[in-house]
């Protein structure tokens, strides 16, 4: 067995005592005794990983990281789109508490005095830096430079190496959106390729460069701590498997596309309200995806997209491996918490949907892994966890005060669960997605209720799915099981009303349980 992230052997009978004593020691230690934090953020990654039981994924490095700490089997984002999801993580606040629902939402216009997760750690003496995609930048959004007093090294999200992928090297629609260029003429720009697989080294794409930069930052942080005792808070944001599926050829070669699973049910759930579904959207910004109402896609296209998703995931996994190899060489596991998190899941043709932007399971369930010196290895928990929980969890693990905003802190600390995987701190997760109506959702171990309510009143529409009897969400049973729907609506009613985009954000208050 292994002890947390350190990789040092330990006696199983002493593990519980070790966990408690280490946690207590760090709670009372001075700055020089505090744990470092390394956060690994991934874009668009659903839990199709070896450590989550996927038989096709080749993700040895994520799997090894998972074995060092705890896997959260039932972790959920709080909104299945990049910018708002990252705001929920960095603020510890639901979208319905901030009004930050869109890709172009600007944090400081809504919450000028918010204290983000990295700012919170910086205020307690940590050296804070970031690399890659941390906040969402693009669609008119500039992220939040204020969160990184020692800098954020940005890189590309939309990236091509083959000129044929960009109509001969032209600026594509998604490249323009993600770099805030030509936002007034997006429809006139060409579509980029949905995938490419050139025979190039890993560092030719952003994730390879990000991994190289993280290795250097870890070396600098380790040297700084040895000289000054300053702990580090380092965030690395990898971009694959976000579209386009641009990854070196060797990662495509890991898979036989004919053996990979493709969706068999392309229908929206029976009796689901129209507002809940999705066709087209982001996926239609890429060649050779049809731009009309084609569902399902031709099988060859489906297989290419699924192949690209798995290849991109394996490419990102290899970059994590480079980071963790240096992490181990520096022996940072003995005093560092590591978090692995994805901003949301991803539809791969189920319900006829591609990418995210829904309240369904495939868009909202995420991988979440936590390891550290006070966390026993090899753990798995069914605790329903949310992105907003990581802010108070990391504060408690590091021995810092519970965050108090001024923004609403809606998460709960998962430390009791990290001590004992059978512990339960809540019986549901909460998430939201805005369309013509606002869809607020409650996910329990068995059910999901989605309440679609118009911004100006009107009829409320409900979805209810039973994952015990119908894991594929094929049928909305809200009308068949009104007693279950009412019970879950009572839970939903305990949450404060949703803040609209133009209203003042909610200030700090106790989180709903």
PDB file of C-alpha atoms in Angstrom, residues 141-324:
ATOM      1  CA  UNK A 141     -14.421  37.169 -21.160  1.00  0.00           C
ATOM      2  CA  UNK A 142     -10.908  38.002 -19.940  1.00  0.00           C
ATOM      3  CA  UNK A 143     -10.783  35.591 -16.982  1.00  0.00           C
ATOM      4  CA  UNK A 144      -9.519  37.038 -13.721  1.00  0.00           C
ATOM      5  CA  UNK A 145      -5.896  38.244 -13.718  1.00  0.00           C
ATOM      6  CA  UNK A 146      -6.405  39.544 -10.158  1.00  0.00           C
ATOM      7  CA  UNK A 147      -6.419  35.964  -8.890  1.00  0.00           C
ATOM      8  CA  UNK A 148      -2.733  35.383  -9.672  1.00  0.00           C
ATOM      9  CA  UNK A 149      -0.374  37.773  -7.893  1.00  0.00           C
ATOM     10  CA  UNK A 150       2.639  35.890  -9.295  1.00  0.00           C
ATOM     11  CA  UNK A 151       1.262  35.443 -12.780  1.00  0.00           C
ATOM     12  CA  UNK A 152      -0.809  33.185 -15.011  1.00  0.00           C
ATOM     13  CA  UNK A 153       0.897  31.705 -18.061  1.00  0.00           C
ATOM     14  CA  UNK A 154      -1.753  31.314 -20.757  1.00  0.00           C
ATOM     15  CA  UNK A 155      -1.716  29.060 -23.784  1.00  0.00           C
ATOM     16  CA  UNK A 156      -4.025  28.072 -26.630  1.00  0.00           C
ATOM     17  CA  UNK A 157      -7.266  26.144 -26.307  1.00  0.00           C
ATOM     18  CA  UNK A 158      -8.153  25.990 -30.007  1.00  0.00           C
ATOM     19  CA  UNK A 159      -4.975  24.889 -31.772  1.00  0.00           C
ATOM     20  CA  UNK A 160      -4.037  23.461 -35.164  1.00  0.00           C
ATOM     21  CA  UNK A 161      -0.715  22.556 -36.739  1.00  0.00           C
ATOM     22  CA  UNK A 162      -1.925  21.418 -40.152  1.00  0.00           C
ATOM     23  CA  UNK A 163      -2.942  24.337 -42.437  1.00  0.00           C
ATOM     24  CA  UNK A 164      -5.522  22.050 -44.025  1.00  0.00           C
ATOM     25  CA  UNK A 165      -7.384  22.120 -40.692  1.00  0.00           C
ATOM     26  CA  UNK A 166      -7.966  25.870 -40.966  1.00  0.00           C
ATOM     27  CA  UNK A 167      -8.832  26.418 -44.621  1.00  0.00           C
ATOM     28  CA  UNK A 168      -5.212  27.165 -45.481  1.00  0.00           C
ATOM     29  CA  UNK A 169      -4.173  28.863 -42.251  1.00  0.00           C
ATOM     30  CA  UNK A 170      -7.107  31.249 -41.832  1.00  0.00           C
ATOM     31  CA  UNK A 171      -8.515  32.365 -38.482  1.00  0.00           C
ATOM     32  CA  UNK A 172     -11.381  29.989 -37.627  1.00  0.00           C
ATOM     33  CA  UNK A 173     -14.590  30.733 -35.742  1.00  0.00           C
ATOM     34  CA  UNK A 174     -13.577  28.998 -32.529  1.00  0.00           C
ATOM     35  CA  UNK A 175     -10.027  30.393 -32.611  1.00  0.00           C
ATOM     36  CA  UNK A 176     -11.530  33.874 -32.846  1.00  0.00           C
ATOM     37  CA  UNK A 177     -13.985  33.265 -29.998  1.00  0.00           C
ATOM     38  CA  UNK A 178     -11.332  31.868 -27.659  1.00  0.00           C
ATOM     39  CA  UNK A 179      -8.904  34.725 -28.332  1.00  0.00           C
ATOM     40  CA  UNK A 180     -11.491  37.539 -28.334  1.00  0.00           C
ATOM     41  CA  UNK A 181     -10.755  38.403 -31.963  1.00  0.00           C
ATOM     42  CA  UNK A 182     -13.264  39.467 -34.618  1.00  0.00           C
ATOM     43  CA  UNK A 183     -16.187  38.776 -32.312  1.00  0.00           C
ATOM     44  CA  UNK A 184     -18.446  40.858 -34.530  1.00  0.00           C
ATOM     45  CA  UNK A 185     -17.953  38.627 -37.583  1.00  0.00           C
ATOM     46  CA  UNK A 186     -17.807  35.058 -36.287  1.00  0.00           C
ATOM     47  CA  UNK A 187     -20.335  33.630 -38.818  1.00  0.00           C
ATOM     48  CA  UNK A 188     -18.201  34.895 -41.716  1.00  0.00           C
ATOM     49  CA  UNK A 189     -15.112  32.977 -40.568  1.00  0.00           C
ATOM     50  CA  UNK A 190     -14.349  29.423 -41.696  1.00  0.00           C
ATOM     51  CA  UNK A 191     -14.985  26.391 -39.536  1.00  0.00           C
ATOM     52  CA  UNK A 192     -11.893  24.587 -38.271  1.00  0.00           C
ATOM     53  CA  UNK A 193     -11.394  20.826 -38.344  1.00  0.00           C
ATOM     54  CA  UNK A 194     -12.930  18.799 -35.542  1.00  0.00           C
ATOM     55  CA  UNK A 195      -9.705  16.794 -35.261  1.00  0.00           C
ATOM     56  CA  UNK A 196      -6.166  16.406 -36.525  1.00  0.00           C
ATOM     57  CA  UNK A 197      -3.444  13.857 -35.752  1.00  0.00           C
ATOM     58  CA  UNK A 198      -0.033  14.987 -37.024  1.00  0.00           C
ATOM     59  CA  UNK A 199       3.120  13.053 -36.153  1.00  0.00           C
ATOM     60  CA  UNK A 200       4.583  15.676 -33.824  1.00  0.00           C
ATOM     61  CA  UNK A 201       6.164  15.745 -30.346  1.00  0.00           C
ATOM     62  CA  UNK A 202       3.968  16.363 -27.321  1.00  0.00           C
ATOM     63  CA  UNK A 203       5.202  19.922 -26.799  1.00  0.00           C
ATOM     64  CA  UNK A 204       3.917  20.943 -30.230  1.00  0.00           C
ATOM     65  CA  UNK A 205       0.500  21.389 -28.605  1.00  0.00           C
ATOM     66  CA  UNK A 206      -0.485  23.446 -25.579  1.00  0.00           C
ATOM     67  CA  UNK A 207      -0.832  20.626 -23.041  1.00  0.00           C
ATOM     68  CA  UNK A 208       2.765  19.548 -23.641  1.00  0.00           C
ATOM     69  CA  UNK A 209       3.986  23.104 -23.131  1.00  0.00           C
ATOM     70  CA  UNK A 210       1.830  23.466 -20.023  1.00  0.00           C
ATOM     71  CA  UNK A 211       3.280  20.269 -18.552  1.00  0.00           C
ATOM     72  CA  UNK A 212       6.807  21.510 -19.251  1.00  0.00           C
ATOM     73  CA  UNK A 213       5.987  24.801 -17.540  1.00  0.00           C
ATOM     74  CA  UNK A 214       4.467  23.085 -14.503  1.00  0.00           C
ATOM     75  CA  UNK A 215       7.605  20.976 -14.098  1.00  0.00           C
ATOM     76  CA  UNK A 216       9.669  24.159 -14.008  1.00  0.00           C
ATOM     77  CA  UNK A 217       7.282  25.854 -11.570  1.00  0.00           C
ATOM     78  CA  UNK A 218       7.424  22.854  -9.237  1.00  0.00           C
ATOM     79  CA  UNK A 219      11.209  23.028  -9.224  1.00  0.00           C
ATOM     80  CA  UNK A 220      11.110  26.743  -8.453  1.00  0.00           C
ATOM     81  CA  UNK A 221       8.477  26.252  -5.757  1.00  0.00           C
ATOM     82  CA  UNK A 222      10.444  23.481  -4.084  1.00  0.00           C
ATOM     83  CA  UNK A 223      13.597  25.604  -4.082  1.00  0.00           C
ATOM     84  CA  UNK A 224      11.688  28.624  -2.749  1.00  0.00           C
ATOM     85  CA  UNK A 225      10.162  26.616   0.084  1.00  0.00           C
ATOM     86  CA  UNK A 226      13.536  25.231   1.098  1.00  0.00           C
ATOM     87  CA  UNK A 227      14.974  28.750   1.227  1.00  0.00           C
ATOM     88  CA  UNK A 228      12.075  30.759   2.665  1.00  0.00           C
ATOM     89  CA  UNK A 229       9.520  28.241   3.946  1.00  0.00           C
ATOM     90  CA  UNK A 230       6.835  29.660   1.615  1.00  0.00           C
ATOM     91  CA  UNK A 231       4.203  27.084   0.606  1.00  0.00           C
ATOM     92  CA  UNK A 232       2.921  27.080  -2.952  1.00  0.00           C
ATOM     93  CA  UNK A 233      -0.537  27.060  -4.524  1.00  0.00           C
ATOM     94  CA  UNK A 234      -0.102  26.057  -8.151  1.00  0.00           C
ATOM     95  CA  UNK A 235      -2.905  25.530 -10.697  1.00  0.00           C
ATOM     96  CA  UNK A 236      -2.318  23.760 -13.998  1.00  0.00           C
ATOM     97  CA  UNK A 237      -5.121  23.868 -16.561  1.00  0.00           C
ATOM     98  CA  UNK A 238      -4.919  21.278 -19.358  1.00  0.00           C
ATOM     99  CA  UNK A 239      -7.131  21.865 -22.404  1.00  0.00           C
ATOM    100  CA  UNK A 240      -7.660  18.431 -23.958  1.00  0.00           C
ATOM    101  CA  UNK A 241     -10.059  16.737 -24.517  1.00  0.00           C
ATOM    102  CA  UNK A 242     -11.751  20.035 -25.420  1.00  0.00           C
ATOM    103  CA  UNK A 243     -12.476  20.330 -29.147  1.00  0.00           C
ATOM    104  CA  UNK A 244     -10.778  20.318 -31.565  1.00  0.00           C
ATOM    105  CA  UNK A 245      -9.361  16.868 -30.916  1.00  0.00           C
ATOM    106  CA  UNK A 246      -5.837  17.932 -31.863  1.00  0.00           C
ATOM    107  CA  UNK A 247      -3.354  15.413 -30.491  1.00  0.00           C
ATOM    108  CA  UNK A 248      -0.129  13.771 -31.690  1.00  0.00           C
ATOM    109  CA  UNK A 249      -0.571  10.718 -33.877  1.00  0.00           C
ATOM    110  CA  UNK A 250       0.866   8.278 -31.332  1.00  0.00           C
ATOM    111  CA  UNK A 251      -2.153   8.837 -29.045  1.00  0.00           C
ATOM    112  CA  UNK A 252      -4.585   8.145 -31.869  1.00  0.00           C
ATOM    113  CA  UNK A 253      -2.622   4.973 -32.560  1.00  0.00           C
ATOM    114  CA  UNK A 254      -3.403   3.696 -29.038  1.00  0.00           C
ATOM    115  CA  UNK A 255      -6.978   2.940 -30.121  1.00  0.00           C
ATOM    116  CA  UNK A 256      -8.786   0.919 -32.743  1.00  0.00           C
ATOM    117  CA  UNK A 257     -11.712   3.198 -33.639  1.00  0.00           C
ATOM    118  CA  UNK A 258     -13.882   0.233 -34.612  1.00  0.00           C
ATOM    119  CA  UNK A 259     -13.623  -1.144 -31.068  1.00  0.00           C
ATOM    120  CA  UNK A 260     -14.633   2.077 -29.301  1.00  0.00           C
ATOM    121  CA  UNK A 261     -18.237   2.473 -28.117  1.00  0.00           C
ATOM    122  CA  UNK A 262     -20.599   4.813 -29.923  1.00  0.00           C
ATOM    123  CA  UNK A 263     -24.036   5.870 -28.737  1.00  0.00           C
ATOM    124  CA  UNK A 264     -26.901   3.544 -29.595  1.00  0.00           C
ATOM    125  CA  UNK A 265     -29.781   5.737 -28.411  1.00  0.00           C
ATOM    126  CA  UNK A 266     -29.935   9.049 -30.245  1.00  0.00           C
ATOM    127  CA  UNK A 267     -33.370  10.044 -29.019  1.00  0.00           C
ATOM    128  CA  UNK A 268     -34.128  12.633 -26.375  1.00  0.00           C
ATOM    129  CA  UNK A 269     -35.704  11.129 -23.237  1.00  0.00           C
ATOM    130  CA  UNK A 270     -39.338  10.197 -23.721  1.00  0.00           C
ATOM    131  CA  UNK A 271     -41.709  12.871 -22.366  1.00  0.00           C
ATOM    132  CA  UNK A 272     -38.860  15.311 -21.691  1.00  0.00           C
ATOM    133  CA  UNK A 273     -39.754  18.993 -22.139  1.00  0.00           C
ATOM    134  CA  UNK A 274     -38.482  20.559 -25.329  1.00  0.00           C
ATOM    135  CA  UNK A 275     -36.369  23.090 -23.416  1.00  0.00           C
ATOM    136  CA  UNK A 276     -34.200  20.306 -21.976  1.00  0.00           C
ATOM    137  CA  UNK A 277     -32.840  19.031 -25.278  1.00  0.00           C
ATOM    138  CA  UNK A 278     -30.019  20.156 -27.511  1.00  0.00           C
ATOM    139  CA  UNK A 279     -29.081  19.827 -31.160  1.00  0.00           C
ATOM    140  CA  UNK A 280     -26.069  21.361 -32.853  1.00  0.00           C
ATOM    141  CA  UNK A 281     -24.407  24.124 -30.867  1.00  0.00           C
ATOM    142  CA  UNK A 282     -20.649  24.066 -30.323  1.00  0.00           C
ATOM    143  CA  UNK A 283     -20.081  20.882 -32.312  1.00  0.00           C
ATOM    144  CA  UNK A 284     -21.427  22.547 -35.475  1.00  0.00           C
ATOM    145  CA  UNK A 285     -18.501  25.005 -35.427  1.00  0.00           C
ATOM    146  CA  UNK A 286     -16.222  22.239 -36.728  1.00  0.00           C
ATOM    147  CA  UNK A 287     -15.751  20.482 -40.064  1.00  0.00           C
ATOM    148  CA  UNK A 288     -17.010  17.971 -41.208  1.00  0.00           C
ATOM    149  CA  UNK A 289     -19.906  18.097 -38.736  1.00  0.00           C
ATOM    150  CA  UNK A 290     -23.274  18.735 -40.453  1.00  0.00           C
ATOM    151  CA  UNK A 291     -24.682  22.191 -39.793  1.00  0.00           C
ATOM    152  CA  UNK A 292     -28.297  21.160 -40.325  1.00  0.00           C
ATOM    153  CA  UNK A 293     -30.594  19.190 -37.991  1.00  0.00           C
ATOM    154  CA  UNK A 294     -28.889  15.815 -38.588  1.00  0.00           C
ATOM    155  CA  UNK A 295     -29.360  13.254 -35.829  1.00  0.00           C
ATOM    156  CA  UNK A 296     -27.724  10.905 -35.513  1.00  0.00           C
ATOM    157  CA  UNK A 297     -24.472  11.725 -37.269  1.00  0.00           C
ATOM    158  CA  UNK A 298     -23.203   9.183 -39.787  1.00  0.00           C
ATOM    159  CA  UNK A 299     -21.483   6.296 -38.026  1.00  0.00           C
ATOM    160  CA  UNK A 300     -18.072   7.087 -39.531  1.00  0.00           C
ATOM    161  CA  UNK A 301     -18.250  10.636 -38.158  1.00  0.00           C
ATOM    162  CA  UNK A 302     -19.350   9.393 -34.751  1.00  0.00           C
ATOM    163  CA  UNK A 303     -16.422   6.975 -34.617  1.00  0.00           C
ATOM    164  CA  UNK A 304     -13.952   9.684 -35.610  1.00  0.00           C
ATOM    165  CA  UNK A 305     -15.233  12.011 -32.905  1.00  0.00           C
ATOM    166  CA  UNK A 306     -15.195   9.330 -30.202  1.00  0.00           C
ATOM    167  CA  UNK A 307     -11.720   8.252 -31.343  1.00  0.00           C
ATOM    168  CA  UNK A 308     -10.548  11.854 -31.105  1.00  0.00           C
ATOM    169  CA  UNK A 309     -11.981  12.237 -27.603  1.00  0.00           C
ATOM    170  CA  UNK A 310     -10.191   9.146 -26.305  1.00  0.00           C
ATOM    171  CA  UNK A 311      -6.935  10.054 -28.080  1.00  0.00           C
ATOM    172  CA  UNK A 312      -7.038  13.579 -26.648  1.00  0.00           C
ATOM    173  CA  UNK A 313      -7.682  12.201 -23.170  1.00  0.00           C
ATOM    174  CA  UNK A 314      -4.658   9.894 -23.433  1.00  0.00           C
ATOM    175  CA  UNK A 315      -2.523  12.797 -24.637  1.00  0.00           C
ATOM    176  CA  UNK A 316      -3.556  14.892 -21.639  1.00  0.00           C
ATOM    177  CA  UNK A 317      -2.953  11.886 -19.371  1.00  0.00           C
ATOM    178  CA  UNK A 318       0.633  11.613 -20.614  1.00  0.00           C
ATOM    179  CA  UNK A 319       1.237  15.291 -19.762  1.00  0.00           C
ATOM    180  CA  UNK A 320      -0.056  14.688 -16.247  1.00  0.00           C
ATOM    181  CA  UNK A 321       2.441  11.833 -16.079  1.00  0.00           C
ATOM    182  CA  UNK A 322       5.295  14.212 -16.844  1.00  0.00           C
ATOM    183  CA  UNK A 323       4.154  16.522 -14.040  1.00  0.00           C
ATOM    184  CA  UNK A 324       3.779  13.726 -11.492  1.00  0.00           C
TER     185      UNK A 324
END
